[in-house]
Each structure stands twice: as structure tokens, then as C-alpha cells.
CSV table of C-alpha atoms in Angstrom, one decimal:
chain,number,residue,atom,x,y,z
Y,1,UNK,CA,76.3,55.6,35.7
Y,2,UNK,CA,73.0,54.1,36.6
Y,3,UNK,CA,71.8,50.7,35.8
Y,4,UNK,CA,68.5,49.3,36.9
Y,5,UNK,CA,67.7,45.6,37.1
Y,6,UNK,CA,65.9,44.1,34.2
Y,7,UNK,CA,62.1,44.1,34.5
Y,8,UNK,CA,62.1,40.7,32.9
Y,9,UNK,CA,62.0,37.9,35.4
Y,10,UNK,CA,65.1,35.7,35.5
Y,11,UNK,CA,63.6,32.4,36.3
Y,12,UNK,CA,65.1,29.0,35.7
Y,13,UNK,CA,65.3,28.0,32.1
Y,14,UNK,CA,64.4,24.6,30.8
Y,15,UNK,CA,67.4,22.5,29.7
Y,16,UNK,CA,67.8,22.6,25.9
Y,17,UNK,CA,68.0,19.3,23.9
Y,18,UNK,CA,71.5,20.2,22.7
Y,19,UNK,CA,72.7,20.3,26.3
Y,20,UNK,CA,71.1,17.0,27.1
Y,21,UNK,CA,72.8,15.5,24.0
Y,22,UNK,CA,76.2,16.9,25.1
Y,23,UNK,CA,75.6,15.8,28.7
Y,24,UNK,CA,74.9,12.3,27.4
Y,25,UNK,CA,78.1,12.4,25.4
Y,26,UNK,CA,80.1,13.2,28.5
Y,27,UNK,CA,78.4,10.7,30.7
Y,28,UNK,CA,79.2,8.2,27.9
Y,29,UNK,CA,82.9,9.2,28.0
Y,30,UNK,CA,83.1,9.0,31.7
Y,31,UNK,CA,81.2,5.8,31.8
Y,32,UNK,CA,83.5,4.3,29.2
Y,33,UNK,CA,86.6,5.2,31.3
Y,34,UNK,CA,85.0,3.5,34.3
Y,35,UNK,CA,84.1,0.5,32.2
Y,36,UNK,CA,87.7,0.1,31.1
Y,37,UNK,CA,89.0,0.5,34.6
Y,38,UNK,CA,86.6,-2.0,36.0
Y,39,UNK,CA,87.6,-4.6,33.4
Y,40,UNK,CA,91.4,-4.2,34.0
Y,41,UNK,CA,93.0,-6.0,36.8
Y,42,UNK,CA,96.2,-4.0,36.6
Y,43,UNK,CA,96.9,-1.0,38.8
Y,44,UNK,CA,95.3,2.1,37.6
Y,45,UNK,CA,97.4,4.4,35.6
Y,46,UNK,CA,96.9,7.5,33.4
Y,47,UNK,CA,95.0,6.3,30.3
Y,48,UNK,CA,97.0,7.2,27.2
Y,49,UNK,CA,94.9,9.5,25.2
Y,50,UNK,CA,94.9,7.3,22.0
Y,51,UNK,CA,93.6,4.3,24.0
Y,52,UNK,CA,91.0,6.3,25.6
Y,53,UNK,CA,90.0,7.9,22.3
Y,54,UNK,CA,89.7,4.5,20.7
Y,55,UNK,CA,87.5,3.1,23.4
Y,56,UNK,CA,85.2,6.1,23.6
Y,57,UNK,CA,84.8,6.5,19.9
Y,58,UNK,CA,81.2,5.8,19.1
Y,59,UNK,CA,78.1,7.5,17.7
Y,60,UNK,CA,76.0,8.8,20.6
Y,61,UNK,CA,73.2,6.4,19.9
Y,62,UNK,CA,75.4,3.3,20.2
Y,63,UNK,CA,76.9,4.5,23.4
Y,64,UNK,CA,73.6,5.1,25.0
Y,65,UNK,CA,73.1,1.4,25.3
Y,66,UNK,CA,76.5,1.0,27.0
Y,67,UNK,CA,75.7,3.7,29.4
Y,68,UNK,CA,73.2,1.6,31.3
Y,69,UNK,CA,75.7,-1.3,31.4
Y,70,UNK,CA,78.4,0.9,32.9
Y,71,UNK,CA,76.0,2.6,35.3
Y,72,UNK,CA,76.9,-0.1,37.8
Y,73,UNK,CA,80.6,0.4,37.3
Y,74,UNK,CA,80.2,4.1,38.1
Y,75,UNK,CA,78.6,3.3,41.4
Y,76,UNK,CA,81.5,1.0,42.6
Y,77,UNK,CA,83.9,2.8,44.8
Y,78,UNK,CA,87.0,2.1,46.7
Y,79,UNK,CA,88.9,0.1,44.0
Y,80,UNK,CA,90.4,2.9,42.0
Y,81,UNK,CA,93.7,4.6,42.5
Y,82,UNK,CA,93.7,8.3,43.1
Y,83,UNK,CA,94.7,10.3,40.1
Y,84,UNK,CA,93.6,12.2,37.1
Y,85,UNK,CA,92.3,10.4,34.0
Y,86,UNK,CA,91.8,11.8,30.5
Y,87,UNK,CA,89.7,10.7,27.7
Y,88,UNK,CA,88.7,12.2,24.4
Y,89,UNK,CA,85.0,11.8,23.5
Y,90,UNK,CA,84.2,11.7,19.8
Y,91,UNK,CA,80.8,12.5,18.4
Y,92,UNK,CA,79.2,13.3,15.1
Y,93,UNK,CA,77.8,16.7,14.8
Y,94,UNK,CA,75.6,17.6,11.9
Y,95,UNK,CA,78.5,19.5,10.5
Y,96,UNK,CA,81.1,16.7,10.9
Y,97,UNK,CA,83.1,14.9,13.5
Y,98,UNK,CA,84.0,16.7,16.7
Y,99,UNK,CA,85.9,16.0,19.9
Y,100,UNK,CA,85.6,16.9,23.5
Y,101,UNK,CA,88.2,16.2,26.1
Y,102,UNK,CA,87.2,14.9,29.5
Y,103,UNK,CA,89.4,14.9,32.6
Y,104,UNK,CA,88.3,13.1,35.8
Y,105,UNK,CA,90.0,13.4,39.2
Y,106,UNK,CA,89.7,10.4,41.5
Y,107,UNK,CA,90.3,10.8,45.2
Y,108,UNK,CA,89.6,8.1,47.8
Y,109,UNK,CA,87.9,6.1,45.1
Y,110,UNK,CA,85.4,8.8,44.3
Y,111,UNK,CA,85.3,11.0,41.3
Y,112,UNK,CA,85.9,14.4,42.8
Y,113,UNK,CA,86.2,16.6,39.8
Y,114,UNK,CA,85.4,16.5,36.1
Y,115,UNK,CA,86.3,19.0,33.4
Y,116,UNK,CA,85.3,19.1,29.8
Y,117,UNK,CA,87.5,21.0,27.4
Y,118,UNK,CA,85.8,21.6,24.1
Y,119,UNK,CA,87.8,20.9,21.0
Y,120,UNK,CA,85.2,22.0,18.6
Y,121,UNK,CA,86.2,23.6,15.4
Y,122,UNK,CA,82.8,24.3,13.8
Y,123,UNK,CA,81.1,27.4,15.0
Y,124,UNK,CA,77.8,25.6,15.8
Y,125,UNK,CA,79.7,22.9,17.7
Y,126,UNK,CA,81.6,25.5,19.5
Y,127,UNK,CA,78.3,27.0,20.5
Y,128,UNK,CA,77.0,23.7,21.9
Y,129,UNK,CA,80.2,22.7,23.5
Y,130,UNK,CA,80.5,26.0,25.1
Y,131,UNK,CA,77.0,25.6,26.5
Y,132,UNK,CA,78.0,22.3,28.0
Y,133,UNK,CA,81.5,22.9,29.1
Y,134,UNK,CA,81.1,26.3,30.7
Y,135,UNK,CA,80.4,26.7,34.4
Y,136,UNK,CA,76.6,27.0,34.3
Y,137,UNK,CA,76.7,30.6,35.5
Y,138,UNK,CA,79.0,31.6,32.7
Y,139,UNK,CA,76.9,30.1,29.9
Y,140,UNK,CA,75.8,32.4,27.2
Y,141,UNK,CA,72.1,32.2,26.5
Y,142,UNK,CA,70.5,33.8,23.6
Y,143,UNK,CA,67.0,35.2,23.2
Y,144,UNK,CA,65.4,36.2,19.9
Y,145,UNK,CA,65.1,39.9,19.4
Y,146,UNK,CA,61.3,39.8,19.4
Y,147,UNK,CA,61.3,38.1,22.8
Y,148,UNK,CA,62.9,41.1,24.5
Y,149,UNK,CA,61.9,44.7,24.8
Y,150,UNK,CA,64.8,46.7,23.5
Y,151,UNK,CA,65.6,50.3,22.5
Y,152,UNK,CA,68.8,49.4,20.7
Y,153,UNK,CA,71.2,46.5,20.0
Y,154,UNK,CA,75.0,46.8,20.6
Y,155,UNK,CA,77.2,44.3,18.9
Y,156,UNK,CA,80.1,44.6,16.6
Y,157,UNK,CA,80.6,48.1,15.5
Y,158,UNK,CA,78.5,48.2,12.3
Y,159,UNK,CA,80.6,47.3,9.4
Y,160,UNK,CA,81.7,50.1,7.1
Y,161,UNK,CA,79.7,50.1,3.9
Y,162,UNK,CA,82.7,50.0,1.7
Y,163,UNK,CA,83.9,47.0,3.6
Y,164,UNK,CA,80.8,45.0,2.9
Y,165,UNK,CA,81.0,45.8,-0.8
Y,166,UNK,CA,84.6,44.7,-0.8
Y,167,UNK,CA,83.8,41.4,0.8
Y,168,UNK,CA,81.0,40.8,-1.7
Y,169,UNK,CA,83.5,41.5,-4.5
Y,170,UNK,CA,86.0,39.0,-3.1
Y,171,UNK,CA,83.3,36.4,-2.8
Y,172,UNK,CA,82.3,37.0,-6.4
Y,173,UNK,CA,85.9,36.7,-7.6
Y,174,UNK,CA,86.3,33.5,-5.6
Y,175,UNK,CA,83.2,32.0,-7.1
Y,176,UNK,CA,84.3,32.9,-10.6
Y,177,UNK,CA,87.9,31.6,-10.3
M,1,UNK,CA,61.7,69.3,32.9
M,2,UNK,CA,62.8,65.9,31.6
M,3,UNK,CA,61.5,64.6,28.4
M,4,UNK,CA,62.6,61.4,26.5
M,5,UNK,CA,64.9,62.2,23.6
M,6,UNK,CA,62.6,60.7,21.0
M,7,UNK,CA,63.6,62.6,17.9
M,8,UNK,CA,66.3,60.9,16.0
M,9,UNK,CA,68.7,62.2,13.4
M,10,UNK,CA,70.4,59.5,11.3
M,11,UNK,CA,73.5,60.1,9.4
M,12,UNK,CA,76.4,58.3,7.7
M,13,UNK,CA,79.9,59.2,8.8
M,14,UNK,CA,83.3,57.6,9.2
M,15,UNK,CA,82.0,54.5,7.6
M,16,UNK,CA,79.2,53.9,10.0
M,17,UNK,CA,75.6,54.8,10.7
M,18,UNK,CA,75.0,57.4,13.5
M,19,UNK,CA,71.8,57.9,15.4
M,20,UNK,CA,71.5,61.0,17.4
M,21,UNK,CA,68.5,61.2,19.7
M,22,UNK,CA,67.5,64.5,21.2
M,23,UNK,CA,64.4,66.1,22.8
M,24,UNK,CA,62.9,67.9,19.9
M,25,UNK,CA,64.6,68.4,16.5
M,26,UNK,CA,68.1,69.7,16.2
M,27,UNK,CA,68.3,73.0,14.4
M,28,UNK,CA,70.2,73.0,11.1
M,29,UNK,CA,73.1,75.1,12.3
M,30,UNK,CA,73.7,72.7,15.2
M,31,UNK,CA,73.6,69.8,12.7
M,32,UNK,CA,76.2,71.6,10.6
M,33,UNK,CA,78.5,72.1,13.6
M,34,UNK,CA,78.3,68.4,14.4
M,35,UNK,CA,78.9,67.4,10.8
M,36,UNK,CA,81.9,69.7,10.6
M,37,UNK,CA,83.3,68.3,13.9
M,38,UNK,CA,83.1,64.8,12.5
M,39,UNK,CA,84.6,65.7,9.1
M,40,UNK,CA,87.5,67.6,10.7
M,41,UNK,CA,88.3,64.7,13.1
M,42,UNK,CA,88.3,62.3,10.1
M,43,UNK,CA,90.4,64.6,8.0
M,44,UNK,CA,93.1,64.8,10.6
M,45,UNK,CA,93.1,61.4,12.3
M,46,UNK,CA,92.0,58.9,9.7
M,47,UNK,CA,94.3,56.2,8.5
M,48,UNK,CA,92.4,56.1,5.2
M,49,UNK,CA,92.4,59.7,4.1
M,50,UNK,CA,95.2,61.0,1.9
M,51,UNK,CA,96.6,64.1,3.4
M,52,UNK,CA,95.5,63.4,6.9
M,53,UNK,CA,98.0,63.9,9.7
M,54,UNK,CA,98.2,60.1,10.0
M,55,UNK,CA,98.9,59.8,6.3
M,56,UNK,CA,101.7,62.4,6.5
M,57,UNK,CA,103.3,60.7,9.5
M,58,UNK,CA,103.4,57.5,7.4
M,59,UNK,CA,105.5,59.2,4.8
M,60,UNK,CA,107.8,61.4,6.8
M,61,UNK,CA,109.3,61.3,10.3
M,62,UNK,CA,109.3,64.6,12.2
M,63,UNK,CA,107.6,66.7,14.7
M,64,UNK,CA,103.9,67.1,14.3
M,65,UNK,CA,101.5,69.4,16.1
M,66,UNK,CA,98.4,67.7,17.3
M,67,UNK,CA,95.0,69.5,17.5
M,68,UNK,CA,93.7,70.3,20.9
M,69,UNK,CA,91.0,67.6,21.0
M,70,UNK,CA,93.6,64.9,20.3
M,71,UNK,CA,95.3,65.3,23.7
M,72,UNK,CA,92.9,63.1,25.7
M,73,UNK,CA,93.0,60.5,23.0
M,74,UNK,CA,96.8,60.3,22.9
M,75,UNK,CA,97.1,60.5,26.7
M,76,UNK,CA,94.8,57.4,26.8
M,77,UNK,CA,96.8,55.5,24.3
M,78,UNK,CA,100.0,56.2,26.2
M,79,UNK,CA,98.4,55.1,29.5
M,80,UNK,CA,97.0,51.9,27.9
M,81,UNK,CA,100.3,51.2,26.2
M,82,UNK,CA,102.0,51.2,29.5
M,83,UNK,CA,99.3,49.3,31.4
M,84,UNK,CA,99.0,46.5,28.8
M,85,UNK,CA,102.8,46.1,28.4
M,86,UNK,CA,102.6,47.3,24.8
M,87,UNK,CA,99.8,45.0,23.7
M,88,UNK,CA,97.5,48.0,23.1
M,89,UNK,CA,99.4,50.2,20.7
M,90,UNK,CA,98.7,52.8,18.0
M,91,UNK,CA,101.2,50.9,15.8
M,92,UNK,CA,98.8,48.2,14.7
M,93,UNK,CA,98.1,50.3,11.6
M,94,UNK,CA,100.8,48.7,9.5
M,95,UNK,CA,99.7,45.2,10.4
M,96,UNK,CA,96.1,46.0,9.5
M,97,UNK,CA,97.4,47.4,6.2
M,98,UNK,CA,99.6,44.4,5.5
M,99,UNK,CA,96.6,42.1,6.1
M,100,UNK,CA,94.6,44.0,3.6
M,101,UNK,CA,92.5,46.4,5.7
M,102,UNK,CA,93.8,49.4,3.9
M,103,UNK,CA,92.4,52.6,2.4
M,104,UNK,CA,91.0,50.7,-0.6
M,105,UNK,CA,89.6,47.8,1.5
M,106,UNK,CA,91.7,45.4,-0.6
M,107,UNK,CA,91.0,42.8,2.1
M,108,UNK,CA,93.7,40.5,0.8
M,109,UNK,CA,96.9,39.9,2.6
M,110,UNK,CA,99.5,42.1,0.9
M,111,UNK,CA,102.5,40.9,2.8
M,112,UNK,CA,103.4,39.1,5.9
M,113,UNK,CA,103.2,41.6,8.7
M,114,UNK,CA,106.1,42.0,11.0
M,115,UNK,CA,106.3,42.9,14.7
M,116,UNK,CA,105.6,46.6,15.0
M,117,UNK,CA,108.2,48.8,16.7
M,118,UNK,CA,107.7,49.6,20.3
M,119,UNK,CA,105.7,52.9,20.4
M,120,UNK,CA,107.9,54.5,23.0
M,121,UNK,CA,111.0,53.7,20.9
M,122,UNK,CA,109.9,55.5,17.8
M,123,UNK,CA,107.6,58.2,19.0
M,124,UNK,CA,108.0,60.9,21.5
M,125,UNK,CA,104.8,62.4,22.7
M,126,UNK,CA,104.7,65.7,24.6
M,127,UNK,CA,101.4,67.4,23.8
M,128,UNK,CA,100.9,69.2,21.5
M,129,UNK,CA,104.0,67.7,19.9
M,130,UNK,CA,104.3,64.2,18.5
M,131,UNK,CA,107.8,63.5,17.2
M,132,UNK,CA,108.5,60.4,15.2
M,133,UNK,CA,111.9,59.0,14.2
M,134,UNK,CA,110.7,56.9,11.3
M,135,UNK,CA,107.6,56.7,9.1
M,136,UNK,CA,104.8,55.1,11.1
M,137,UNK,CA,101.3,54.0,10.2
M,138,UNK,CA,99.3,54.9,13.3
M,139,UNK,CA,95.8,53.5,13.8
M,140,UNK,CA,93.6,55.2,16.5
M,141,UNK,CA,90.6,53.1,15.6
M,142,UNK,CA,90.7,51.4,19.0
M,143,UNK,CA,89.4,54.5,20.7
M,144,UNK,CA,88.8,57.1,18.0
M,145,UNK,CA,85.2,56.4,17.3
M,146,UNK,CA,84.3,56.5,20.9
M,147,UNK,CA,86.2,59.7,21.3
M,148,UNK,CA,84.3,61.3,18.5
M,149,UNK,CA,81.0,60.3,20.1
M,150,UNK,CA,82.1,62.2,23.2
M,151,UNK,CA,83.0,65.3,21.2
M,152,UNK,CA,79.6,65.3,19.4
M,153,UNK,CA,77.9,64.8,22.8
M,154,UNK,CA,79.9,67.7,24.0
M,155,UNK,CA,78.4,69.9,21.3
M,156,UNK,CA,74.9,68.9,22.2
M,157,UNK,CA,75.6,69.7,25.9
M,158,UNK,CA,77.1,73.1,24.9
M,159,UNK,CA,73.9,73.8,23.0
M,160,UNK,CA,71.9,73.2,26.2
M,161,UNK,CA,70.7,69.6,25.6
M,162,UNK,CA,70.4,67.7,28.8
M,163,UNK,CA,68.9,64.4,27.5
M,164,UNK,CA,70.3,62.8,24.4
M,165,UNK,CA,71.8,59.6,23.0
M,166,UNK,CA,74.7,59.7,20.5
M,167,UNK,CA,75.1,56.3,18.9
M,168,UNK,CA,77.8,55.7,16.3
M,169,UNK,CA,77.5,52.1,15.2
M,170,UNK,CA,77.1,50.6,18.7
M,171,UNK,CA,79.4,53.0,20.5
M,172,UNK,CA,77.1,55.2,22.4
M,173,UNK,CA,76.8,58.0,25.0
M,174,UNK,CA,73.6,58.0,26.9
M,175,UNK,CA,72.0,60.8,28.9
M,176,UNK,CA,68.5,59.9,29.9
M,177,UNK,CA,66.2,60.5,32.8
M,178,UNK,CA,67.0,58.0,35.6
M,179,UNK,CA,63.4,56.7,35.4
M,180,UNK,CA,63.7,55.9,31.7
M,181,UNK,CA,67.0,54.2,31.1
M,182,UNK,CA,67.9,53.0,27.6
M,183,UNK,CA,67.5,49.2,27.1
M,184,UNK,CA,70.4,48.0,24.9
M,185,UNK,CA,70.5,44.4,23.8
M,186,UNK,CA,73.9,42.7,23.6
M,187,UNK,CA,74.1,41.1,20.2
M,188,UNK,CA,74.8,37.4,20.0
M,189,UNK,CA,78.2,37.1,18.2
M,190,UNK,CA,77.2,34.3,15.9
M,191,UNK,CA,73.5,35.0,15.5
M,192,UNK,CA,72.5,38.6,14.9
M,193,UNK,CA,68.8,37.7,15.4
M,194,UNK,CA,69.5,37.1,19.0
M,195,UNK,CA,70.8,39.0,22.0
M,196,UNK,CA,72.6,37.4,25.0
M,197,UNK,CA,71.6,40.0,27.5
M,198,UNK,CA,70.2,43.5,28.0
M,199,UNK,CA,72.0,46.5,29.6
M,200,UNK,CA,69.8,49.2,31.1
M,201,UNK,CA,71.7,52.5,31.2
M,202,UNK,CA,70.4,55.9,32.0
M,203,UNK,CA,73.7,57.8,32.2
M,204,UNK,CA,77.0,56.6,30.8
M,205,UNK,CA,78.7,55.2,27.8
M,206,UNK,CA,78.5,51.7,26.3
M,207,UNK,CA,80.7,50.3,23.6
M,208,UNK,CA,80.5,46.9,21.9
M,209,UNK,CA,83.3,45.2,20.0
M,210,UNK,CA,83.0,42.0,18.1
M,211,UNK,CA,85.1,40.2,15.5
M,212,UNK,CA,82.3,38.5,13.6
M,213,UNK,CA,81.3,41.2,11.2
M,214,UNK,CA,84.5,43.0,10.2
M,215,UNK,CA,86.3,39.9,9.1
M,216,UNK,CA,87.5,39.1,5.7
M,217,UNK,CA,89.0,35.7,5.5
M,218,UNK,CA,90.3,32.8,7.4
M,219,UNK,CA,90.8,34.2,10.9
M,220,UNK,CA,91.4,37.7,9.6
M,221,UNK,CA,89.6,40.4,11.5
M,222,UNK,CA,90.2,43.9,12.6
M,223,UNK,CA,91.4,43.4,16.2
M,224,UNK,CA,95.2,42.9,16.0
M,225,UNK,CA,97.5,41.6,18.7
M,226,UNK,CA,100.9,43.0,18.0
M,227,UNK,CA,102.5,40.3,20.1
M,228,UNK,CA,101.4,37.6,17.6
M,229,UNK,CA,101.3,40.1,14.7
M,230,UNK,CA,97.9,38.7,13.8
M,231,UNK,CA,94.2,39.0,14.7
M,232,UNK,CA,93.3,37.9,18.2
M,233,UNK,CA,91.9,34.4,18.7
M,234,UNK,CA,90.6,34.0,22.3
M,235,UNK,CA,87.9,36.7,22.9
M,236,UNK,CA,85.3,37.2,20.2
M,237,UNK,CA,83.1,39.9,21.7
M,238,UNK,CA,83.3,42.5,24.4
M,239,UNK,CA,81.1,45.2,25.9
M,240,UNK,CA,82.2,47.9,28.2
M,241,UNK,CA,80.2,50.5,30.3
M,242,UNK,CA,82.3,53.5,31.4
M,243,UNK,CA,82.1,57.2,32.1
M,244,UNK,CA,83.2,58.3,28.6
M,245,UNK,CA,82.7,56.7,25.2
M,246,UNK,CA,86.4,57.1,24.4
M,247,UNK,CA,87.4,55.0,27.5
M,248,UNK,CA,84.6,52.5,26.9
M,249,UNK,CA,85.8,52.1,23.3
M,250,UNK,CA,89.4,51.7,24.2
M,251,UNK,CA,88.7,49.2,27.0
M,252,UNK,CA,86.4,47.2,24.7
M,253,UNK,CA,89.3,46.8,22.4
M,254,UNK,CA,91.9,46.2,25.1
M,255,UNK,CA,89.8,43.3,26.6
M,256,UNK,CA,90.7,41.3,23.5
M,257,UNK,CA,94.3,41.7,24.5
M,258,UNK,CA,94.5,41.5,28.3
M,259,UNK,CA,92.6,40.3,31.3
M,260,UNK,CA,90.1,42.7,32.8
M,261,UNK,CA,92.1,42.8,36.1
M,262,UNK,CA,94.9,44.5,34.2
M,263,UNK,CA,92.7,47.4,33.2
M,264,UNK,CA,90.8,47.5,36.5
M,265,UNK,CA,94.0,48.7,38.2
M,266,UNK,CA,93.5,52.2,36.6
M,267,UNK,CA,90.0,52.3,35.1
M,268,UNK,CA,86.5,52.1,36.5
M,269,UNK,CA,84.3,50.2,34.2
M,270,UNK,CA,81.9,47.3,33.8
M,271,UNK,CA,82.3,44.6,31.2
M,272,UNK,CA,81.1,41.5,29.5
M,273,UNK,CA,83.4,39.3,27.4
M,274,UNK,CA,82.6,36.2,25.3
M,275,UNK,CA,85.3,33.8,24.2
M,276,UNK,CA,85.5,31.3,21.3
M,277,UNK,CA,83.8,28.6,23.4
M,278,UNK,CA,80.9,31.0,24.0
M,279,UNK,CA,81.7,31.2,27.7
M,280,UNK,CA,81.0,34.6,29.2
M,281,UNK,CA,82.9,36.5,31.9
M,282,UNK,CA,81.6,39.7,33.4
M,283,UNK,CA,82.0,42.2,36.1
M,284,UNK,CA,79.6,41.5,39.1
M,285,UNK,CA,77.4,44.5,38.3
M,286,UNK,CA,76.7,43.0,34.8
M,287,UNK,CA,75.3,39.7,36.0
M,288,UNK,CA,71.7,40.9,36.0
M,289,UNK,CA,72.1,42.1,32.4
M,290,UNK,CA,72.8,38.6,31.1
M,291,UNK,CA,70.2,35.9,30.4
């Protein structure tokens, strides 16, 4: 089969606000972990999830202030035991509370890897978390239909008509009961 | 002489809207042949029609003779059953029915579904014969629509059409001049006013499968995983480009159940898959199609 390349140019896209917000949330979570590690004089160990969750729980706005304070902590190197650290970041989405799990790997005192695992349950949050958590290349980006020249759209196989009516009927029954 | 197939014939059949593009209008007798082809296919292979072959198999075990055109479809099911270790099976019919996706679109769970029998344990297939040892509710929806698109396209080709598009609710066969490929947007699974990419295709088949529209309750949708006896939860949308619409349709369904590499062992195709976290995976050739 033949496929041509899209005539639309594929330049760099500007970073959406939602991504910045999520990015901030993760930096906060990472910063919070470092903040705790810096304060403790004990040997580094795996942070129990509950403890991490408690310390990172904050509305994004509050934590923004902390971020600059822990910025220094993040820069310090050499004092931290190699290992993998976990934390759960909590934030308020417009639809309700959501979580995102952050894992950091430390080697030779430097953070060598971070992963973010979305725990979102609300579709919109899933959307945003996916945008943040995915490898940049595997991010799904949407464009409005009128921004793109199209002959057709392929998505779900169009729903059978009877099916739609049946769903409407169920909704009616549910509303009445 | 190549012309763009600009004339479109729109019809409703097998519960979906078809758009058939040809160069110049189709004559009435050709339309009749196509309508009869679709009606016959449905009469025989539909899970929903009383008196269909499928319906009869659900009431009585025995040896059934399949129509000629069903051979490639059953062969494909057998191949995918083997390749996916049984995850892709015609026996999801009973699970769908139990969950409410039945002939009357009850859409309410009727009973808790149980693990379907292993296809090869209860059915012996040796074309044209299909012998069943117990009543079975077979569902060929995973590849049937795509197969029917191929059959309709075959009628157009037999009538001398070189350029055409046969589109049955997003499962399509495209035959266009290489200089004027069809631009098909890939619908955003959560927002139908957006697309997540554009596929340009001049010659080939494209099928899309998504669980957002045909869902009728908490997690209930029409792509069933027989291993969990429930609708799948990881992948939410797939698109496949392949040489036939039957194969593209089947693989678009199978990608909800197994990794692409499993299917790449025996099929040539391109794909795009989106999971619950809106992460997308794709075959290399599809990268330029995504935004």
C-alpha cells in the first residue's frame, strides 16, 4: 500500500499549560523527596509509600513555594545512597483528587532516572497524566477537525443505530428510577 | 485514465452507515447486486438474525455447510486463534450476549459470563464443513464487517471499477490514484471533534476500532477478552492498515488482546494503538501520520 508523508509541516509544538502544571507537580514531588532526604541524618532507605504520600500531599499552589526552597537540595550531590525511591504525588484536578506515582533512581549521588506512573481515574486526568507521563514521542496530540484537511475520519466503528436508541432508553429509565 | 472517485452512494446496512465512492454513478443493477451481497452475508452470518446459520448453531450441534465466501473468514479466525493462544476466538458471542449485547440490544448484564470453551475443543473446521459438538454462540464481528467490505469492493472490481472507496463505518478499502491518496483522520478516542493523526492512503485497507462509542455501562464495551471473560481494559483504540479489509479489521480487534509483535510474526500491517493513559504505540511507518 502506498502512504505519502503529510503535507502539513510537523514543527515543534508549544508546551500546553496542562503539561506545565503536571510538570510542576512532579518537580514538587521530586523536590519533596529530596527535601526529606536532606533533613534526615539517617542512612537513606526506601521511603515507605504512606510517608512519602503524606509529605508530598499539597495543593499545587502551596508546593510551588516549597519548590524554590528545595531547589538547593536538588543540586546537592554525593550524600545519597544509591537506590530507588518512590513517592506518590497528590493533586487536585477540577474533577477531584488524583494521584501520580513518581519513582527516582539514584546512582553515585545523582538522579539517573525518573518515571511517572499515572494513577488517574477520571478520563480528563488520564488525558493530562498521559500527556505528562508518556515518553514525549509517544504522546497523543489532538488537533481540531477544522485545523486539518481531511477526506474522512476513522474512529470507532460507527455505533449501530439501534444501539444508540437502546442506550438512550436506559438513560431515561435510570433517570426516572 | 484515472479520475477521482467523487460520486458517493450512502446506505445503511448491518447497523452502520456505508459510503461507497466511485468514478461516476453506479448503475441501479450494480447497486442491487451489492445490496443483495450484504443482505445475504447478514442473513447467514449474523449473530442477531433469527434463522441465520449462527443462530441455528446456537440451538443445535451438528455439521454445517458454510457458504463459499466464508472460507477465508474462518481460515483467518483459525489462524488468529492459534497465533493469539486462544485470545482471539469466535466464541466471545456468548459473553457479549450475557453482558447484554444481544439481538434486542438489552444492554444490561443478563448473567455472569463464564469462560468460553476452547474453540478447537468444540468445533471441527474443515471447509466447507463446520462441525460443532455443543450449541455455540459464535460472533464473527471481529473481522466480518471488514470481510464484507472486501466482498463489496470485489463486486466493483468485477464490474470494471478501478478507483473506488468502500467505507463501512470506518472500516474501508481504498483504491485511488497514487497521486491523490485519501486523507483519513484518526479520531481522538475521548473527543470526537479532534483527530490525533492523519493517514494518507492511496491503495490499501484501513480499519479503526475503539471502545468509546459502543459501550453501555461501567466498563462494558464490545471488545471482549475471553481470558478475563470481560471487556478489555488496556487498549482503548486501534487502527490498522493492511492489504485486505478483513485482515485489517481482525488485527484491529486482535490488538486489544495481544502485543503487535505476536501478530507481526504472520501478518504484514501497520498500526497505531492508544492505551488508557493516552500513550500511543505505532509501527515505524505510521510515525509521520501522528501529530
